[in-house]
mmCIF file of C-alpha atoms and ligand atoms in Angstrom:
data_model
loop_
_atom_site.group_PDB
_atom_site.id
_atom_site.type_symbol
_atom_site.label_atom_id
_atom_site.label_comp_id
_atom_site.label_asym_id
_atom_site.label_seq_id
_atom_site.Cartn_x
_atom_site.Cartn_y
_atom_site.Cartn_z
ATOM 1 C CA GLY A 1 -12.003 14.436 6.523
ATOM 2 C CA VAL A 2 -11.302 15.417 10.221
ATOM 3 C CA ASP A 3 -14.663 15.911 10.759
ATOM 4 C CA THR A 4 -15.213 12.367 10.726
ATOM 5 C CA LEU A 5 -12.369 11.238 13.271
ATOM 6 C CA MET A 6 -13.291 10.114 16.355
ATOM 7 C CA ARG A 7 -12.073 10.500 20.243
ATOM 8 C CA ILE A 8 -10.895 7.321 21.242
ATOM 9 C CA PRO A 9 -10.583 6.473 25.056
ATOM 10 C CA PRO A 10 -8.156 3.342 26.037
ATOM 11 C CA SER A 11 -11.035 1.456 26.997
ATOM 12 C CA VAL A 12 -12.410 1.818 23.037
ATOM 13 C CA LEU A 13 -8.764 1.378 21.738
ATOM 14 C CA LYS A 14 -8.700 -1.901 23.290
ATOM 15 C CA GLN A 15 -11.752 -3.750 22.021
ATOM 16 C CA HIS A 16 -9.917 -3.905 18.987
ATOM 17 C CA ASN A 17 -6.781 -6.294 19.559
ATOM 18 C CA LYS A 18 -7.682 -8.817 17.115
ATOM 19 C CA ARG A 19 -5.872 -10.212 14.060
ATOM 20 C CA ASP A 20 -9.125 -9.048 11.877
ATOM 21 C CA ASP A 21 -9.863 -5.841 14.101
ATOM 22 C CA ILE A 22 -6.781 -4.205 15.071
ATOM 23 C CA TRP A 23 -6.351 -0.638 16.195
ATOM 24 C CA MET A 24 -3.171 1.079 17.175
ATOM 25 C CA ALA A 25 -2.253 3.864 18.694
ATOM 26 C CA LEU A 26 0.888 5.909 17.402
ATOM 27 C CA TYR A 27 1.905 9.488 18.694
ATOM 28 C CA GLY A 28 -1.534 10.407 19.788
ATOM 29 C CA LYS A 29 -3.441 8.984 16.759
ATOM 30 C CA VAL A 30 -5.244 5.757 16.433
ATOM 31 C CA TYR A 31 -5.038 3.888 13.130
ATOM 32 C CA ASN A 32 -6.776 0.692 11.685
ATOM 33 C CA VAL A 33 -3.699 -1.393 11.071
ATOM 34 C CA THR A 34 -5.900 -4.484 9.928
ATOM 35 C CA ALA A 35 -5.197 -3.746 6.252
ATOM 36 C CA TYR A 36 -1.906 -3.204 6.789
ATOM 37 C CA MET A 37 -0.864 -6.277 8.680
ATOM 38 C CA PRO A 38 0.511 -8.570 5.778
ATOM 39 C CA TYR A 39 2.693 -6.294 4.876
ATOM 40 C CA HIS A 40 4.469 -5.108 7.973
ATOM 41 C CA PRO A 41 8.070 -6.317 7.397
ATOM 42 C CA GLY A 42 8.768 -7.066 11.162
ATOM 43 C CA GLY A 43 5.422 -9.512 10.533
ATOM 44 C CA GLU A 44 2.179 -9.744 11.977
ATOM 45 C CA LYS A 45 3.522 -11.136 15.432
ATOM 46 C CA GLU A 46 5.344 -8.039 16.235
ATOM 47 C CA LEU A 47 2.687 -6.104 15.312
ATOM 48 C CA MET A 48 0.348 -7.777 17.541
ATOM 49 C CA ARG A 49 2.188 -7.056 20.274
ATOM 50 C CA ALA A 50 0.596 -3.399 20.196
ATOM 51 C CA ALA A 51 -3.035 -4.287 19.024
ATOM 52 C CA GLY A 52 -5.655 -2.527 20.871
ATOM 53 C CA ARG A 53 -2.967 -0.539 22.399
ATOM 54 C CA ASP A 54 -0.750 2.938 22.593
ATOM 55 C CA GLY A 55 1.609 1.188 20.556
ATOM 56 C CA THR A 56 4.209 4.125 20.533
ATOM 57 C CA LYS A 57 7.450 3.137 22.671
ATOM 58 C CA LEU A 58 7.762 -0.374 21.038
ATOM 59 C CA PHE A 59 7.323 1.380 17.855
ATOM 60 C CA ALA A 60 10.051 4.113 18.449
ATOM 61 C CA ALA A 61 11.983 1.226 20.221
ATOM 62 C CA THR A 62 12.396 -0.595 16.617
ATOM 63 C CA HIS A 63 12.245 1.518 14.215
ATOM 64 C CA GLY A 64 11.804 5.374 15.269
ATOM 65 C CA TRP A 65 12.936 6.426 11.705
ATOM 66 C CA VAL A 66 10.078 4.922 10.474
ATOM 67 C CA ASN A 67 7.564 7.707 9.011
ATOM 68 C CA ALA A 68 4.125 5.706 10.453
ATOM 69 C CA GLU A 69 1.911 8.916 10.063
ATOM 70 C CA PHE A 70 2.534 9.318 6.442
ATOM 71 C CA MET A 71 2.476 5.358 5.889
ATOM 72 C CA LEU A 72 -1.319 5.109 7.747
ATOM 73 C CA ASP A 73 -2.459 8.551 6.818
ATOM 74 C CA ASP A 74 -5.592 6.835 5.015
ATOM 75 C CA CYS A 75 -6.168 4.463 8.202
ATOM 76 C CA MET A 76 -6.198 6.705 10.427
ATOM 77 C CA VAL A 77 -9.643 6.681 12.855
ATOM 78 C CA GLY A 78 -9.450 9.646 15.489
ATOM 79 C CA PHE A 79 -7.322 10.855 18.190
ATOM 80 C CA LEU A 80 -6.316 8.576 21.409
ATOM 81 C CA VAL A 81 -7.811 10.836 24.496
ATOM 82 C CA PRO A 82 -7.656 10.210 28.242
ATOM 83 C CA GLU A 83 -10.581 7.672 29.784
ATOM 84 C CA PRO A 84 -13.834 9.908 30.128
ATOM 85 C CA ASP A 85 -14.688 10.158 34.372
ATOM 86 C CA PRO A 86 -17.473 8.059 34.640
ATOM 87 C CA GLU A 87 -21.006 9.538 35.244
ATOM 88 C CA PRO A 88 -21.651 9.848 39.028
HETATM 89 C C1 LIG B 1 9.975 -3.523 10.609
HETATM 90 C C2 LIG B 1 6.209 -0.022 9.580
HETATM 91 C C3 LIG B 1 4.792 -1.254 13.997
HETATM 92 C C4 LIG B 1 8.478 -4.150 14.921
HETATM 93 C C5 LIG B 1 9.530 -2.813 9.896
HETATM 94 C C6 LIG B 1 9.593 -1.527 8.726
HETATM 95 C C7 LIG B 1 8.793 -0.868 8.661
HETATM 96 C C8 LIG B 1 7.833 -1.033 9.839
HETATM 97 C C9 LIG B 1 8.626 -0.203 7.376
HETATM 98 C C10 LIG B 1 11.235 -2.184 8.015
HETATM 99 C C11 LIG B 1 12.055 -1.043 8.412
HETATM 100 C C12 LIG B 1 13.390 -1.037 7.762
HETATM 101 O O1 LIG B 1 13.586 -2.414 7.091
HETATM 102 O O2 LIG B 1 14.274 -0.067 8.100
HETATM 103 C C13 LIG B 1 5.755 -0.725 11.096
HETATM 104 C C14 LIG B 1 4.546 0.334 10.882
HETATM 105 C C15 LIG B 1 3.800 -0.105 12.507
HETATM 106 C C16 LIG B 1 4.943 -0.780 12.976
HETATM 107 C C17 LIG B 1 3.961 1.434 9.743
HETATM 108 C C18 LIG B 1 2.744 0.583 12.693
HETATM 109 C C19 LIG B 1 1.799 0.026 12.558
HETATM 110 C C20 LIG B 1 5.897 -2.436 14.802
HETATM 111 C C21 LIG B 1 5.357 -2.619 16.062
HETATM 112 C C22 LIG B 1 6.629 -3.336 16.376
HETATM 113 C C23 LIG B 1 7.213 -3.653 15.398
HETATM 114 C C24 LIG B 1 4.185 -2.039 17.019
HETATM 115 C C25 LIG B 1 6.643 -4.156 17.518
HETATM 116 C C26 LIG B 1 6.106 -4.011 18.389
HETATM 117 C C27 LIG B 1 9.245 -4.423 13.930
HETATM 118 C C28 LIG B 1 10.410 -5.093 13.712
HETATM 119 C C29 LIG B 1 10.984 -4.506 12.746
HETATM 120 C C30 LIG B 1 9.805 -3.879 12.044
HETATM 121 C C31 LIG B 1 10.896 -6.129 15.137
HETATM 122 C C32 LIG B 1 12.345 -5.216 12.127
HETATM 123 C C33 LIG B 1 11.792 -6.655 10.974
HETATM 124 C C34 LIG B 1 13.471 -7.321 10.815
HETATM 125 O O3 LIG B 1 14.568 -5.937 10.296
HETATM 126 O O4 LIG B 1 13.721 -8.479 10.536
HETATM 127 N N1 LIG B 1 8.195 -2.166 10.548
HETATM 128 N N2 LIG B 1 6.186 -1.015 11.966
HETATM 129 N N3 LIG B 1 6.775 -2.747 14.450
HETATM 130 N N4 LIG B 1 8.828 -3.391 12.661
HETATM 131 FE FE1 LIG B 1 7.087 -2.381 12.286
#
Protein backbone atom coordinates (compact mmCIF):
# COMPACT_ATOMS: atom_id res chain seq x y z
CA GLY A 1 0.00 0.00 0.00
CA VAL A 2 0.91 3.66 -0.26
CA ASP A 3 2.08 3.65 3.38
CA THR A 4 4.97 1.35 2.53
CA LEU A 5 6.31 3.53 -0.27
CA MET A 6 9.54 5.42 0.21
CA ARG A 7 10.69 8.94 -0.51
CA ILE A 8 13.77 8.37 -2.64
CA PRO A 9 16.34 11.10 -3.37
CA PRO A 10 18.67 10.83 -6.41
CA SER A 11 21.60 9.67 -4.23
CA VAL A 12 19.63 6.59 -3.13
CA LEU A 13 18.26 5.93 -6.60
CA LYS A 14 21.85 5.95 -7.89
CA GLN A 15 22.80 3.01 -5.66
CA HIS A 16 20.51 0.73 -7.65
CA ASN A 17 22.23 0.86 -11.01
CA LYS A 18 23.31 -2.76 -11.50
CA ARG A 19 21.91 -5.37 -13.84
CA ASP A 20 20.66 -7.44 -10.88
CA ASP A 21 19.45 -4.44 -8.87
CA ILE A 22 18.04 -1.74 -11.09
CA TRP A 23 15.75 1.10 -10.07
CA MET A 24 14.52 3.80 -12.40
CA ALA A 25 12.47 6.96 -11.93
CA LEU A 26 9.72 7.70 -14.43
CA TYR A 27 7.41 10.70 -14.12
CA GLY A 28 8.19 11.15 -10.42
CA LYS A 29 7.73 7.52 -9.42
CA VAL A 30 10.58 5.09 -8.68
CA TYR A 31 10.36 1.51 -9.92
CA ASN A 32 12.39 -1.61 -9.26
CA VAL A 33 12.64 -2.85 -12.85
CA THR A 34 14.99 -5.78 -12.11
CA ALA A 35 12.32 -8.39 -12.83
CA TYR A 36 11.10 -6.57 -15.94
CA MET A 37 14.59 -6.43 -17.44
CA PRO A 38 14.41 -9.68 -19.50
CA TYR A 39 11.00 -8.71 -20.90
CA HIS A 40 11.85 -5.24 -22.19
CA PRO A 41 11.18 -5.29 -25.96
CA GLY A 42 13.94 -2.70 -26.41
CA GLY A 43 16.50 -4.96 -24.74
CA GLU A 44 18.48 -4.89 -21.52
CA LYS A 45 21.18 -2.58 -22.85
CA GLU A 46 18.68 0.18 -23.57
CA LEU A 47 17.07 -0.19 -20.15
CA MET A 48 20.48 0.00 -18.47
CA ARG A 49 20.99 3.51 -19.92
CA ALA A 50 18.54 4.74 -17.31
CA ALA A 51 19.74 2.50 -14.46
CA GLY A 52 19.72 4.32 -11.14
CA ARG A 53 18.57 7.50 -12.84
CA ASP A 54 15.56 9.51 -13.83
CA GLY A 55 14.72 7.82 -17.14
CA THR A 56 11.75 10.02 -17.98
CA LYS A 57 13.39 11.87 -20.87
CA LEU A 58 14.88 8.73 -22.45
CA PHE A 59 11.60 6.90 -22.00
CA ALA A 60 9.52 9.72 -23.47
CA ALA A 61 11.90 10.07 -26.41
CA THR A 62 11.68 6.38 -27.35
CA HIS A 63 8.09 5.44 -26.50
CA GLY A 64 6.05 8.13 -24.82
CA TRP A 65 2.86 6.24 -25.77
CA VAL A 66 3.74 3.18 -23.65
CA ASN A 67 1.78 3.07 -20.36
CA ALA A 68 4.68 2.34 -18.02
CA GLU A 69 2.73 3.51 -14.98
CA PHE A 70 0.24 0.69 -15.54
CA MET A 71 2.83 -1.91 -16.58
CA LEU A 72 5.12 -1.26 -13.64
CA ASP A 73 2.55 -0.64 -10.91
CA ASP A 74 3.61 -3.75 -8.96
CA CYS A 75 7.27 -2.70 -9.20
CA MET A 76 6.80 0.74 -7.68
CA VAL A 77 8.99 1.36 -4.65
CA GLY A 78 8.40 5.05 -3.98
CA PHE A 79 8.52 8.65 -5.10
CA LEU A 80 11.51 10.57 -6.38
CA VAL A 81 12.17 13.54 -4.08
CA PRO A 82 14.84 16.28 -4.08
CA GLU A 83 18.11 15.59 -2.31
CA PRO A 84 17.70 16.72 1.31
CA ASP A 85 19.96 19.50 2.56
CA PRO A 86 22.99 18.15 4.44
CA GLU A 87 22.78 18.31 8.25
CA PRO A 88 24.63 21.36 9.64
C1 LIG B 1 10.63 -0.68 -26.77
C2 LIG B 1 8.64 -0.62 -22.37
C3 LIG B 1 12.38 1.90 -20.66
C4 LIG B 1 14.29 2.02 -25.10
C5 LIG B 1 9.74 -0.86 -25.71
C6 LIG B 1 8.42 -1.42 -25.83
C7 LIG B 1 7.87 -1.41 -24.61
C8 LIG B 1 8.83 -0.82 -23.70
C9 LIG B 1 6.47 -1.89 -24.22
C10 LIG B 1 7.77 -1.90 -27.13
C11 LIG B 1 7.12 -0.71 -27.80
C12 LIG B 1 6.49 -1.05 -29.12
O1 LIG B 1 6.86 -2.04 -29.74
O2 LIG B 1 5.62 -0.27 -29.55
C13 LIG B 1 9.50 0.03 -21.52
C14 LIG B 1 9.30 0.20 -20.09
C15 LIG B 1 10.36 0.90 -19.64
C16 LIG B 1 11.22 1.17 -20.75
C17 LIG B 1 8.10 -0.31 -19.31
C18 LIG B 1 10.66 1.33 -18.23
C19 LIG B 1 10.98 0.46 -17.31
C20 LIG B 1 13.20 2.22 -21.72
C21 LIG B 1 14.34 3.08 -21.69
C22 LIG B 1 14.86 3.11 -22.95
C23 LIG B 1 14.07 2.27 -23.77
C24 LIG B 1 14.84 3.82 -20.44
C25 LIG B 1 16.03 3.86 -23.51
C26 LIG B 1 17.03 4.29 -22.87
C27 LIG B 1 13.49 1.26 -25.92
C28 LIG B 1 13.72 1.09 -27.33
C29 LIG B 1 12.65 0.32 -27.81
C30 LIG B 1 11.79 0.03 -26.68
C31 LIG B 1 14.89 1.64 -28.12
C32 LIG B 1 12.39 -0.05 -29.25
C33 LIG B 1 12.85 -1.41 -29.59
C34 LIG B 1 12.54 -1.71 -31.03
O3 LIG B 1 11.48 -1.30 -31.51
O4 LIG B 1 13.34 -2.37 -31.64
N1 LIG B 1 9.97 -0.49 -24.41
N2 LIG B 1 10.68 0.62 -21.88
N3 LIG B 1 13.05 1.74 -23.00
N4 LIG B 1 12.34 0.60 -25.56
FE1 LIG B 1 11.52 0.57 -23.72
